[in-house]
Amino acid sequence: MAQTLEQRRRNAKFVKEQDARRGKSETDIKKRSKEQFKSPISPFWLGILGFIVFGGLIFEVLSRIFFR
């Protein structure tokens, strides 16, 4: 079965990572992986979520104060 484009990309990425690891000790590899923390959610979506939650809270407080 022929590889799909996505499989080729992932295989190339894997080979590149393995080449970068070659000749390095485990402590160097672990240090490098700990330094590169990436958030599971992008800052854009985090901002949208914060706006929805805190914006709704602010509007609710304002409506209770001014429109009893």
PDB file of C-alpha atoms in Angstrom, residues 41-56:
ATOM      1  CA  ILE A  41      -4.720  25.525  23.438  1.00  0.00           C
ATOM      2  CA  SER A  42      -3.651  28.495  21.341  1.00  0.00           C
ATOM      3  CA  PRO A  43      -3.615  32.006  22.836  1.00  0.00           C
ATOM      4  CA  PHE A  44      -6.346  33.076  20.402  1.00  0.00           C
ATOM      5  CA  TRP A  45      -8.810  30.450  21.639  1.00  0.00           C
ATOM      6  CA  LEU A  46      -7.813  31.096  25.233  1.00  0.00           C
ATOM      7  CA  GLY A  47      -8.684  34.770  24.709  1.00  0.00           C
ATOM      8  CA  ILE A  48     -12.031  33.890  23.127  1.00  0.00           C
ATOM      9  CA  LEU A  49     -12.865  31.559  26.013  1.00  0.00           C
ATOM     10  CA  GLY A  50     -11.852  34.207  28.569  1.00  0.00           C
ATOM     11  CA  PHE A  51     -13.970  36.828  26.807  1.00  0.00           C
ATOM     12  CA  ILE A  52     -17.006  34.544  26.832  1.00  0.00           C
ATOM     13  CA  VAL A  53     -16.666  33.596  30.494  1.00  0.00           C
ATOM     14  CA  PHE A  54     -15.574  36.911  31.983  1.00  0.00           C
ATOM     15  CA  GLY A  55     -17.534  39.040  29.512  1.00  0.00           C
ATOM     16  CA  GLY A  56     -20.718  37.197  30.408  1.00  0.00           C
TER      17      GLY A  56
END
